[in-house]
mmCIF file of C-alpha atoms in Angstrom:
data_model
loop_
_atom_site.group_PDB
_atom_site.id
_atom_site.type_symbol
_atom_site.label_atom_id
_atom_site.label_comp_id
_atom_site.label_asym_id
_atom_site.label_seq_id
_atom_site.Cartn_x
_atom_site.Cartn_y
_atom_site.Cartn_z
ATOM 1 C CA MET L 1 30.046 -47.039 50.886
ATOM 2 C CA HIS L 2 27.331 -44.716 49.638
ATOM 3 C CA ASP L 3 28.833 -44.630 46.138
ATOM 4 C CA TYR L 4 29.170 -48.408 46.127
ATOM 5 C CA PHE L 5 25.507 -48.752 47.091
ATOM 6 C CA ASN L 6 24.414 -46.328 44.337
ATOM 7 C CA GLN L 7 26.537 -48.135 41.777
ATOM 8 C CA GLY L 8 25.050 -51.478 42.793
ATOM 9 C CA LEU L 9 21.512 -50.084 42.642
ATOM 10 C CA GLU L 10 22.155 -48.603 39.212
ATOM 11 C CA THR L 11 23.483 -51.927 37.943
ATOM 12 C CA TYR L 12 20.464 -53.740 39.378
ATOM 13 C CA ILE L 13 18.067 -51.287 37.675
ATOM 14 C CA HIS L 14 19.881 -51.659 34.353
ATOM 15 C CA GLU L 15 19.734 -55.444 34.579
ATOM 16 C CA ALA L 16 16.051 -55.398 35.528
ATOM 17 C CA LEU L 17 15.235 -53.103 32.600
ATOM 18 C CA PHE L 18 17.217 -55.285 30.223
ATOM 19 C CA ILE L 19 15.343 -58.372 31.414
ATOM 20 C CA LEU L 20 12.086 -56.484 30.836
ATOM 21 C CA PHE L 21 13.321 -55.555 27.361
ATOM 22 C CA GLN L 22 13.942 -59.221 26.561
ATOM 23 C CA PHE L 23 10.525 -60.166 27.950
ATOM 24 C CA CYS L 24 8.870 -57.595 25.678
ATOM 25 C CA LEU L 25 10.854 -59.029 22.756
ATOM 26 C CA LEU L 26 9.528 -62.529 23.508
ATOM 27 C CA ILE L 27 5.949 -61.229 23.594
ATOM 28 C CA GLN L 28 6.418 -59.485 20.260
ATOM 29 C CA LEU L 29 7.907 -62.633 18.724
ATOM 30 C CA TYR L 30 4.966 -64.617 20.062
ATOM 31 C CA PHE L 31 2.491 -62.382 18.228
ATOM 32 C CA LEU L 32 4.565 -62.565 15.058
ATOM 33 C CA VAL L 33 5.072 -66.330 15.025
ATOM 34 C CA THR L 34 1.864 -67.720 16.506
ATOM 35 C CA ASN L 35 -0.625 -65.155 15.198
ATOM 36 C CA GLN L 36 0.504 -63.186 12.181
ATOM 37 C CA SER L 37 2.575 -65.866 10.462
ATOM 38 C CA ARG L 38 -0.543 -67.985 9.946
ATOM 39 C CA LEU L 39 -1.940 -65.340 7.618
ATOM 40 C CA THR L 40 1.037 -65.875 5.304
ATOM 41 C CA ARG L 41 -0.135 -69.452 4.805
ATOM 42 C CA TYR L 42 -3.655 -68.366 3.900
ATOM 43 C CA LYS L 43 -4.040 -68.458 0.129
ATOM 44 C CA PRO L 44 -6.853 -66.455 -1.459
ATOM 45 C CA SER L 45 -8.549 -67.822 -4.554
ATOM 46 C CA GLU L 46 -6.432 -67.202 -7.656
ATOM 47 C CA THR L 47 -9.387 -67.703 -10.004
ATOM 48 C CA LEU L 48 -12.732 -65.956 -9.980
ATOM 49 C CA PRO L 49 -15.012 -68.023 -7.728
ATOM 50 C CA GLU L 50 -18.614 -68.841 -8.461
ATOM 51 C CA ALA L 51 -21.201 -66.968 -6.420
ATOM 52 C CA THR L 52 -24.916 -66.614 -7.012
ATOM 53 C CA VAL L 53 -26.436 -65.650 -3.650
ATOM 54 C CA PRO L 54 -28.453 -62.416 -3.951
ATOM 55 C CA ILE L 55 -26.545 -59.520 -2.388
ATOM 56 C CA SER L 56 -27.640 -56.163 -0.997
ATOM 57 C CA VAL L 57 -24.814 -53.608 -0.943
ATOM 58 C CA ILE L 58 -25.471 -51.031 1.786
ATOM 59 C CA ILE L 59 -23.908 -47.578 1.964
ATOM 60 C CA SER L 60 -24.639 -44.908 4.551
ATOM 61 C CA ALA L 61 -23.780 -41.450 3.209
ATOM 62 C CA ARG L 62 -23.910 -38.017 4.810
ATOM 63 C CA ASN L 63 -22.930 -35.085 2.585
ATOM 64 C CA GLU L 64 -21.096 -37.362 0.159
ATOM 65 C CA ALA L 65 -22.298 -35.932 -3.155
ATOM 66 C CA ASN L 66 -18.879 -35.897 -4.819
ATOM 67 C CA ASN L 67 -17.946 -39.369 -3.587
ATOM 68 C CA LEU L 68 -21.296 -40.797 -4.642
ATOM 69 C CA ARG L 69 -20.909 -39.335 -8.117
ATOM 70 C CA GLU L 70 -17.383 -40.738 -8.442
ATOM 71 C CA ASN L 71 -17.624 -44.144 -6.779
ATOM 72 C CA LEU L 72 -21.214 -45.344 -6.930
ATOM 73 C CA PRO L 73 -21.230 -46.210 -10.666
ATOM 74 C CA ALA L 74 -18.352 -48.686 -10.127
ATOM 75 C CA ILE L 75 -20.495 -50.440 -7.519
ATOM 76 C CA LEU L 76 -23.694 -50.340 -9.562
ATOM 77 C CA GLU L 77 -21.872 -51.788 -12.578
ATOM 78 C CA GLN L 78 -20.457 -54.804 -10.743
ATOM 79 C CA ASN L 79 -20.204 -58.043 -12.695
ATOM 80 C CA TYR L 80 -22.684 -59.961 -10.557
ATOM 81 C CA PRO L 81 -26.011 -61.542 -11.532
ATOM 82 C CA ASP L 82 -28.268 -60.599 -8.616
ATOM 83 C CA PHE L 83 -27.655 -57.577 -6.431
ATOM 84 C CA GLU L 84 -29.049 -54.237 -5.355
ATOM 85 C CA VAL L 85 -27.384 -51.153 -3.906
ATOM 86 C CA VAL L 86 -29.120 -49.462 -0.970
ATOM 87 C CA VAL L 87 -27.857 -45.955 -0.241
ATOM 88 C CA ILE L 88 -29.047 -44.241 2.919
ATOM 89 C CA ASN L 89 -28.942 -40.478 2.387
ATOM 90 C CA ASP L 90 -28.447 -39.570 6.036
ATOM 91 C CA CYS L 91 -29.559 -35.984 6.661
ATOM 92 C CA SER L 92 -27.370 -34.603 3.868
ATOM 93 C CA TYR L 93 -27.540 -30.891 3.124
ATOM 94 C CA ASP L 94 -25.280 -30.917 0.064
ATOM 95 C CA SER L 95 -26.389 -32.079 -3.401
ATOM 96 C CA SER L 96 -26.497 -35.782 -2.488
ATOM 97 C CA ASP L 97 -30.217 -36.055 -3.219
ATOM 98 C CA GLU L 98 -29.765 -34.656 -6.739
ATOM 99 C CA VAL L 99 -26.841 -36.997 -7.442
ATOM 100 C CA LEU L 100 -28.793 -40.022 -6.224
ATOM 101 C CA GLU L 101 -31.837 -39.014 -8.228
ATOM 102 C CA GLU L 102 -29.729 -38.770 -11.395
ATOM 103 C CA LEU L 103 -28.104 -42.141 -10.765
ATOM 104 C CA SER L 104 -31.477 -43.754 -10.027
ATOM 105 C CA LYS L 105 -32.622 -42.882 -13.547
ATOM 106 C CA ILE L 106 -29.598 -44.689 -15.000
ATOM 107 C CA TYR L 107 -29.267 -47.661 -12.648
ATOM 108 C CA PRO L 108 -32.442 -49.575 -11.707
ATOM 109 C CA ARG L 109 -30.479 -51.526 -9.053
ATOM 110 C CA LEU L 110 -30.155 -48.386 -6.915
ATOM 111 C CA LYS L 111 -32.513 -47.993 -3.972
ATOM 112 C CA VAL L 112 -32.391 -44.776 -1.939
ATOM 113 C CA VAL L 113 -33.493 -44.398 1.673
ATOM 114 C CA THR L 114 -33.660 -40.786 2.827
ATOM 115 C CA ILE L 115 -33.403 -39.631 6.433
ATOM 116 C CA THR L 116 -34.291 -36.036 7.230
ATOM 117 C CA GLU L 117 -32.920 -34.102 10.185
ATOM 118 C CA HIS L 118 -35.162 -33.922 13.233
ATOM 119 C CA ASP L 119 -34.943 -31.022 15.671
ATOM 120 C CA ARG L 120 -35.008 -33.202 18.766
ATOM 121 C CA PHE L 121 -33.879 -36.605 17.500
ATOM 122 C CA LYS L 122 -30.290 -36.718 16.242
ATOM 123 C CA THR L 123 -29.494 -39.769 14.144
ATOM 124 C CA GLY L 124 -26.165 -41.562 13.798
ATOM 125 C CA LYS L 125 -24.635 -44.017 11.373
ATOM 126 C CA LYS L 126 -26.011 -47.053 13.202
ATOM 127 C CA PHE L 127 -29.555 -45.751 12.879
ATOM 128 C CA ALA L 128 -28.993 -45.106 9.179
ATOM 129 C CA LEU L 129 -27.530 -48.564 8.603
ATOM 130 C CA THR L 130 -30.411 -50.177 10.483
ATOM 131 C CA LEU L 131 -32.901 -48.499 8.160
ATOM 132 C CA GLY L 132 -30.834 -49.601 5.158
ATOM 133 C CA ILE L 133 -30.735 -53.201 6.393
ATOM 134 C CA LYS L 134 -34.505 -53.189 6.897
ATOM 135 C CA ALA L 135 -34.977 -51.802 3.385
ATOM 136 C CA ALA L 136 -32.661 -54.409 1.835
ATOM 137 C CA LYS L 137 -34.524 -57.208 0.089
ATOM 138 C CA ASN L 138 -31.742 -59.793 0.347
ATOM 139 C CA GLU L 139 -30.441 -61.948 3.191
ATOM 140 C CA HIS L 140 -26.754 -61.383 2.450
ATOM 141 C CA LEU L 141 -25.497 -57.852 3.075
ATOM 142 C CA LEU L 142 -22.274 -56.227 1.859
ATOM 143 C CA PHE L 143 -21.186 -52.932 3.401
ATOM 144 C CA THR L 144 -18.902 -50.187 2.191
ATOM 145 C CA ASP L 145 -18.652 -46.386 2.401
ATOM 146 C CA ALA L 146 -19.422 -43.674 -0.115
ATOM 147 C CA ASP L 147 -15.744 -42.736 -0.387
ATOM 148 C CA CYS L 148 -14.712 -46.292 -1.317
ATOM 149 C CA MET L 149 -13.931 -47.562 -4.813
ATOM 150 C CA PRO L 150 -13.922 -51.323 -5.495
ATOM 151 C CA ALA L 151 -10.634 -52.605 -6.877
ATOM 152 C CA SER L 152 -12.453 -54.533 -9.595
ATOM 153 C CA TYR L 153 -15.877 -55.215 -11.068
ATOM 154 C CA ASN L 154 -15.752 -58.601 -9.334
ATOM 155 C CA TRP L 155 -15.678 -57.197 -5.804
ATOM 156 C CA ILE L 156 -19.152 -58.507 -4.972
ATOM 157 C CA THR L 157 -18.336 -61.917 -6.450
ATOM 158 C CA TYR L 158 -15.233 -62.404 -4.318
ATOM 159 C CA MET L 159 -16.981 -61.348 -1.115
ATOM 160 C CA ALA L 160 -20.215 -63.235 -1.809
ATOM 161 C CA ALA L 161 -18.424 -66.490 -2.647
ATOM 162 C CA ASN L 162 -17.508 -66.868 1.019
ATOM 163 C CA PHE L 163 -21.149 -67.245 2.056
ATOM 164 C CA ASN L 164 -21.320 -71.006 2.190
ATOM 165 C CA GLY L 165 -22.026 -73.511 4.917
ATOM 166 C CA SER L 166 -22.055 -71.826 8.319
ATOM 167 C CA ILE L 167 -20.365 -68.572 7.237
ATOM 168 C CA GLN L 168 -22.317 -65.483 8.268
ATOM 169 C CA ILE L 169 -19.534 -62.860 8.429
ATOM 170 C CA VAL L 170 -16.954 -62.043 5.748
ATOM 171 C CA LEU L 171 -14.079 -59.704 6.608
ATOM 172 C CA GLY L 172 -12.629 -57.813 3.665
ATOM 173 C CA TYR L 173 -9.677 -55.457 3.322
ATOM 174 C CA SER L 174 -9.786 -51.766 2.474
ATOM 175 C CA PRO L 175 -6.428 -50.054 1.906
ATOM 176 C CA TYR L 176 -5.939 -46.346 1.377
ATOM 177 C CA LYS L 177 -4.813 -44.917 -1.940
ATOM 178 C CA LYS L 178 -1.166 -43.981 -2.233
ATOM 179 C CA THR L 179 -0.542 -40.222 -2.463
ATOM 180 C CA ARG L 180 2.304 -37.756 -1.889
ATOM 181 C CA ASN L 181 0.752 -36.325 1.274
ATOM 182 C CA PHE L 182 3.231 -36.468 4.160
ATOM 183 C CA LEU L 183 0.792 -38.422 6.369
ATOM 184 C CA ASN L 184 -0.098 -40.982 3.717
ATOM 185 C CA PRO L 185 2.738 -43.518 4.231
ATOM 186 C CA PHE L 186 2.129 -43.836 7.959
ATOM 187 C CA ILE L 187 -1.669 -43.993 7.622
ATOM 188 C CA ARG L 188 -1.269 -46.780 5.086
ATOM 189 C CA PHE L 189 1.253 -48.507 7.376
ATOM 190 C CA GLU L 190 -1.116 -48.325 10.346
ATOM 191 C CA THR L 191 -3.928 -49.656 8.153
ATOM 192 C CA ILE L 192 -2.008 -52.717 7.005
ATOM 193 C CA LYS L 193 -0.731 -53.455 10.535
ATOM 194 C CA THR L 194 -4.314 -53.300 11.806
ATOM 195 C CA ALA L 195 -5.482 -55.503 8.942
ATOM 196 C CA ILE L 196 -2.767 -58.098 9.560
ATOM 197 C CA ASN L 197 -3.857 -58.287 13.193
ATOM 198 C CA TYR L 198 -7.596 -58.665 12.653
ATOM 199 C CA LEU L 199 -7.285 -60.921 9.599
ATOM 200 C CA SER L 200 -4.791 -63.158 11.418
ATOM 201 C CA ALA L 201 -7.127 -63.383 14.379
ATOM 202 C CA ALA L 202 -9.963 -64.464 12.083
ATOM 203 C CA VAL L 203 -7.767 -67.114 10.426
ATOM 204 C CA ASN L 204 -6.905 -68.347 13.929
ATOM 205 C CA GLY L 205 -10.608 -68.667 14.753
ATOM 206 C CA ASP L 206 -10.864 -65.651 17.054
ATOM 207 C CA ALA L 207 -12.054 -62.704 14.945
ATOM 208 C CA TYR L 208 -12.369 -59.542 16.998
ATOM 209 C CA MET L 209 -13.090 -56.774 14.474
ATOM 210 C CA GLY L 210 -13.799 -55.849 10.888
ATOM 211 C CA ILE L 211 -13.747 -52.678 8.808
ATOM 212 C CA GLY L 212 -17.026 -51.182 7.595
ATOM 213 C CA ARG L 213 -15.434 -50.108 4.319
ATOM 214 C CA ASN L 214 -15.452 -53.768 3.265
ATOM 215 C CA LEU L 215 -17.555 -56.071 5.413
ATOM 216 C CA ALA L 216 -20.364 -58.545 4.823
ATOM 217 C CA TYR L 217 -22.795 -60.396 7.050
ATOM 218 C CA THR L 218 -26.276 -61.846 6.965
ATOM 219 C CA LYS L 219 -29.513 -60.110 7.826
ATOM 220 C CA THR L 220 -30.473 -63.049 10.042
ATOM 221 C CA LEU L 221 -27.340 -62.597 12.151
ATOM 222 C CA PHE L 222 -28.040 -58.881 12.448
ATOM 223 C CA PHE L 223 -31.586 -59.298 13.716
ATOM 224 C CA ASN L 224 -30.792 -62.303 15.923
ATOM 225 C CA ALA L 225 -28.174 -60.098 17.601
ATOM 226 C CA LYS L 226 -30.768 -57.303 17.922
ATOM 227 C CA GLY L 227 -28.767 -55.169 15.555
ATOM 228 C CA PHE L 228 -26.632 -52.520 17.202
ATOM 229 C CA ALA L 229 -28.777 -52.366 20.345
ATOM 230 C CA ALA L 230 -25.945 -53.456 22.660
ATOM 231 C CA HIS L 231 -23.825 -50.461 21.656
ATOM 232 C CA MET L 232 -26.278 -47.997 20.100
ATOM 233 C CA HIS L 233 -25.171 -45.404 22.670
ATOM 234 C CA ILE L 234 -21.691 -45.423 21.108
ATOM 235 C CA LEU L 235 -21.505 -43.488 17.839
ATOM 236 C CA SER L 236 -18.762 -45.660 16.334
ATOM 237 C CA GLY L 237 -18.524 -49.426 16.301
ATOM 238 C CA ASP L 238 -21.096 -50.353 13.667
ATOM 239 C CA ASP L 239 -18.382 -52.552 12.166
ATOM 240 C CA ASP L 240 -15.813 -53.660 14.746
ATOM 241 C CA LEU L 241 -18.141 -53.932 17.745
ATOM 242 C CA PHE L 242 -20.698 -55.884 15.730
ATOM 243 C CA VAL L 243 -18.023 -58.332 14.601
ATOM 244 C CA ASN L 244 -16.492 -58.500 18.082
ATOM 245 C CA GLN L 245 -19.791 -59.497 19.637
ATOM 246 C CA ASN L 246 -21.034 -61.875 16.949
ATOM 247 C CA ALA L 247 -18.043 -63.594 15.314
ATOM 248 C CA THR L 248 -17.329 -67.230 16.155
ATOM 249 C CA PRO L 249 -14.669 -69.670 14.920
ATOM 250 C CA ASP L 250 -17.250 -71.268 12.616
ATOM 251 C CA ASN L 251 -19.194 -68.315 11.209
ATOM 252 C CA THR L 252 -16.408 -65.997 10.004
ATOM 253 C CA ALA L 253 -14.286 -65.974 6.836
ATOM 254 C CA ILE L 254 -11.838 -63.517 5.299
ATOM 255 C CA GLU L 255 -11.385 -62.387 1.697
ATOM 256 C CA ILE L 256 -8.051 -60.868 0.643
ATOM 257 C CA ASN L 257 -7.961 -61.375 -3.108
ATOM 258 C CA ALA L 258 -6.729 -58.124 -4.666
ATOM 259 C CA GLY L 259 -9.929 -57.902 -6.704
ATOM 260 C CA ALA L 260 -11.949 -57.776 -3.485
ATOM 261 C CA PHE L 261 -10.253 -54.696 -2.019
ATOM 262 C CA THR L 262 -12.007 -51.351 -1.700
ATOM 263 C CA TYR L 263 -9.845 -48.220 -1.871
ATOM 264 C CA SER L 264 -10.471 -44.853 -0.268
ATOM 265 C CA ASP L 265 -8.626 -41.597 0.326
ATOM 266 C CA ALA L 266 -6.682 -41.253 3.566
ATOM 267 C CA LYS L 267 -6.936 -38.198 5.767
ATOM 268 C CA THR L 268 -4.592 -35.399 4.743
ATOM 269 C CA THR L 269 -4.325 -33.318 7.909
ATOM 270 C CA LEU L 270 -3.411 -34.107 11.499
ATOM 271 C CA VAL L 271 -6.699 -32.618 12.733
ATOM 272 C CA SER L 272 -8.866 -34.823 10.525
ATOM 273 C CA LEU L 273 -6.755 -37.875 11.371
ATOM 274 C CA PHE L 274 -7.091 -37.134 15.090
ATOM 275 C CA ARG L 275 -10.888 -36.891 14.827
ATOM 276 C CA GLN L 276 -11.099 -40.155 12.910
ATOM 277 C CA LYS L 277 -8.867 -42.123 15.263
ATOM 278 C CA LYS L 278 -10.487 -40.649 18.351
ATOM 279 C CA ARG L 279 -13.760 -42.201 17.168
ATOM 280 C CA HIS L 280 -12.185 -45.548 16.300
ATOM 281 C CA PHE L 281 -10.201 -46.046 19.498
ATOM 282 C CA GLY L 282 -13.120 -45.004 21.684
ATOM 283 C CA VAL L 283 -14.920 -48.302 21.062
ATOM 284 C CA GLY L 284 -12.035 -50.595 22.033
ATOM 285 C CA LYS L 285 -13.061 -50.523 25.691
ATOM 286 C CA LEU L 286 -16.237 -52.413 24.706
ATOM 287 C CA TYR L 287 -14.412 -55.348 23.115
ATOM 288 C CA LYS L 288 -14.544 -58.725 24.818
ATOM 289 C CA LYS L 289 -12.115 -58.941 27.745
ATOM 290 C CA ARG L 290 -9.781 -61.431 26.077
ATOM 291 C CA HIS L 291 -9.514 -59.212 23.000
ATOM 292 C CA ARG L 292 -8.849 -56.102 25.085
ATOM 293 C CA ARG L 293 -6.196 -58.018 26.979
ATOM 294 C CA MET L 294 -4.574 -59.328 23.789
ATOM 295 C CA LEU L 295 -4.487 -55.913 22.106
ATOM 296 C CA SER L 296 -3.223 -54.212 25.263
ATOM 297 C CA ILE L 297 -0.386 -56.706 25.702
ATOM 298 C CA ASP L 298 0.699 -56.222 22.102
ATOM 299 C CA ALA L 299 0.503 -52.423 22.320
ATOM 300 C CA VAL L 300 2.279 -52.055 25.672
ATOM 301 C CA SER L 301 4.995 -54.651 24.951
ATOM 302 C CA GLY L 302 5.764 -53.023 21.603
ATOM 303 C CA PHE L 303 5.918 -49.577 23.185
ATOM 304 C CA LEU L 304 8.183 -50.744 26.015
ATOM 305 C CA PHE L 305 10.392 -52.647 23.577
ATOM 306 C CA TYR L 306 11.334 -49.440 21.782
ATOM 307 C CA ILE L 307 11.546 -47.325 24.952
ATOM 308 C CA LEU L 308 13.879 -49.820 26.641
ATOM 309 C CA LEU L 309 15.911 -50.246 23.453
ATOM 310 C CA THR L 310 16.479 -46.484 23.386
ATOM 311 C CA LEU L 311 17.396 -46.364 27.073
ATOM 312 C CA GLY L 312 19.879 -49.207 26.643
ATOM 313 C CA ILE L 313 21.625 -47.377 23.805
ATOM 314 C CA VAL L 314 21.556 -43.923 25.435
ATOM 315 C CA PHE L 315 22.867 -45.136 28.803
ATOM 316 C CA ASN L 316 25.317 -47.548 27.180
ATOM 317 C CA PHE L 317 23.997 -50.657 28.911
ATOM 318 C CA GLU L 318 24.511 -53.681 26.636
ATOM 319 C CA PRO L 319 23.898 -51.498 23.542
ATOM 320 C CA LEU L 320 25.317 -54.020 21.056
ATOM 321 C CA LEU L 321 23.236 -56.853 22.476
ATOM 322 C CA ALA L 322 20.137 -54.650 22.485
ATOM 323 C CA LEU L 323 20.710 -53.690 18.845
ATOM 324 C CA GLY L 324 21.327 -57.340 18.005
ATOM 325 C CA LEU L 325 17.998 -58.331 19.518
ATOM 326 C CA PHE L 326 16.301 -55.472 17.661
ATOM 327 C CA MET L 327 17.765 -56.747 14.378
ATOM 328 C CA PHE L 328 16.670 -60.283 15.247
ATOM 329 C CA ARG L 329 13.061 -59.092 15.649
ATOM 330 C CA LEU L 330 13.301 -56.948 12.511
ATOM 331 C CA ILE L 331 14.421 -59.964 10.474
ATOM 332 C CA PHE L 332 11.452 -61.953 11.779
ATOM 333 C CA GLN L 333 9.165 -59.082 10.790
ATOM 334 C CA LEU L 334 10.640 -58.867 7.304
ATOM 335 C CA VAL L 335 10.269 -62.607 6.756
ATOM 336 C CA ILE L 336 6.581 -62.486 7.709
ATOM 337 C CA TYR L 337 5.638 -59.028 6.449
ATOM 338 C CA SER L 338 7.330 -59.182 3.049
ATOM 339 C CA LYS L 339 4.704 -61.611 1.749
ATOM 340 C CA LEU L 340 1.797 -59.938 3.548
ATOM 341 C CA PHE L 341 2.684 -56.384 2.541
ATOM 342 C CA LYS L 342 2.984 -57.501 -1.071
ATOM 343 C CA ARG L 343 -0.305 -59.401 -0.975
ATOM 344 C CA LEU L 344 -2.080 -56.436 0.623
ATOM 345 C CA ASP L 345 -0.741 -53.906 -1.892
ATOM 346 C CA SER L 346 1.717 -52.187 0.443
ATOM 347 C CA LYS L 347 5.128 -53.611 -0.427
ATOM 348 C CA ASP L 348 6.593 -50.089 -0.759
ATOM 349 C CA LEU L 349 6.008 -49.601 2.984
ATOM 350 C CA LEU L 350 8.531 -52.272 3.942
ATOM 351 C CA TRP L 351 11.256 -49.633 3.557
ATOM 352 C CA TYR L 352 9.620 -47.663 6.375
ATOM 353 C CA LEU L 353 9.291 -50.645 8.727
ATOM 354 C CA PRO L 354 12.116 -49.912 11.235
ATOM 355 C CA PHE L 355 10.895 -46.346 11.826
ATOM 356 C CA PHE L 356 7.125 -46.655 11.373
ATOM 357 C CA ASP L 357 6.893 -49.701 13.620
ATOM 358 C CA ALA L 358 8.180 -47.648 16.557
ATOM 359 C CA VAL L 359 5.874 -44.738 15.706
ATOM 360 C CA TYR L 360 2.987 -47.198 15.385
ATOM 361 C CA TYR L 361 3.334 -48.415 18.978
ATOM 362 C CA ILE L 362 3.626 -44.876 20.325
ATOM 363 C CA TYR L 363 0.530 -43.989 18.323
ATOM 364 C CA LEU L 364 -1.385 -47.046 19.604
ATOM 365 C CA ASN L 365 -0.767 -46.220 23.233
ATOM 366 C CA THR L 366 -1.451 -42.510 22.786
ATOM 367 C CA PHE L 367 -4.791 -42.935 21.036
ATOM 368 C CA GLY L 368 -5.683 -45.832 23.319
ATOM 369 C CA LEU L 369 -5.500 -43.471 26.284
ATOM 370 C CA ILE L 370 -7.334 -40.716 24.415
ATOM 371 C CA GLY L 371 -10.103 -43.093 23.405
ATOM 372 C CA THR L 372 -10.555 -44.162 27.016
ATOM 373 C CA PHE L 373 -11.240 -40.670 28.325
ATOM 374 C CA ILE L 374 -12.752 -38.733 25.412
ATOM 375 C CA LYS L 375 -16.300 -39.199 24.180
ATOM 376 C CA THR L 376 -17.099 -38.570 20.514
ATOM 377 C CA THR L 377 -20.253 -36.694 19.554
ATOM 378 C CA GLN L 378 -20.465 -37.201 15.785
ATOM 379 C CA TRP L 379 -20.038 -40.124 13.431
ATOM 380 C CA LYS L 380 -18.731 -38.073 10.555
#
């Protein structure tokens, strides 16, 4: 009797877990079909658009002498009629000031704002960006980082062309350069998955974040929103929190033409990657409730999907059906991602999809928990 009861309980648990597995599959398919697939239908401009609005490019840099020397000329030499580049030298103690002084003699478009370290008042990136925005002479602002290289000399043109009608925010894309470092493929995979999510949300009229390496908005929007005041106490979030709090279905556009990308170097060690992601995930708890709920459902359902798939195979409970459902989802992913990965310069990563997708959801949940409990104390 006891053995019969245990056998019945075990069967019930297996069936319940398998039903949960199927439920997680349906949630994942929902995100693929209703959210991400819409981005595949979005067609960026194939010809160089016309844009004439004056642009202020803003870069906050702390100890970025080498990056400024390498990347800033490509920004200062953009093929655009009316723009300036405002670089905030934020308490640097390397040779950034010398590099900027040399470049200022060559490029009259360069404007430098210098912040010096104060014994009692410690500045952060948001403070630096606020000073840069105040120093900018133009209404339309385009942001990137010192370690970013525009994909073309028409980067400003592509981004600026979106400022028409009611558009006040333009979300760009910033992939990482491909290298042989062992972390590089996954970092690039995580970057494109994140981009597909936030770009799809914007196309669907519910933008929830942007990336400061390639982001534009208006000065009027910034000051009407009182800048970063709502989250100045959080060191990160100058990009995603600002977009989360100020984007609407009518004021946000995306730009994913390959000429509008900005490239940067990915982290090369686990320690540096951990520090970066700890900062990024720490701001998610300040997103709007519906965005937190959406991202949590995606993260948890994806994580459980792979956990329950593994349990079904290991304990030999409907393993063939479980694998069949996994392949069904994988085919859906390949249909949708093949076009997006190619468009976003990551088609080589499709080969990693079955493995990296599982790692991605483990990573999301791990850093989500870390970001909830750990407070960051530096922006760089």
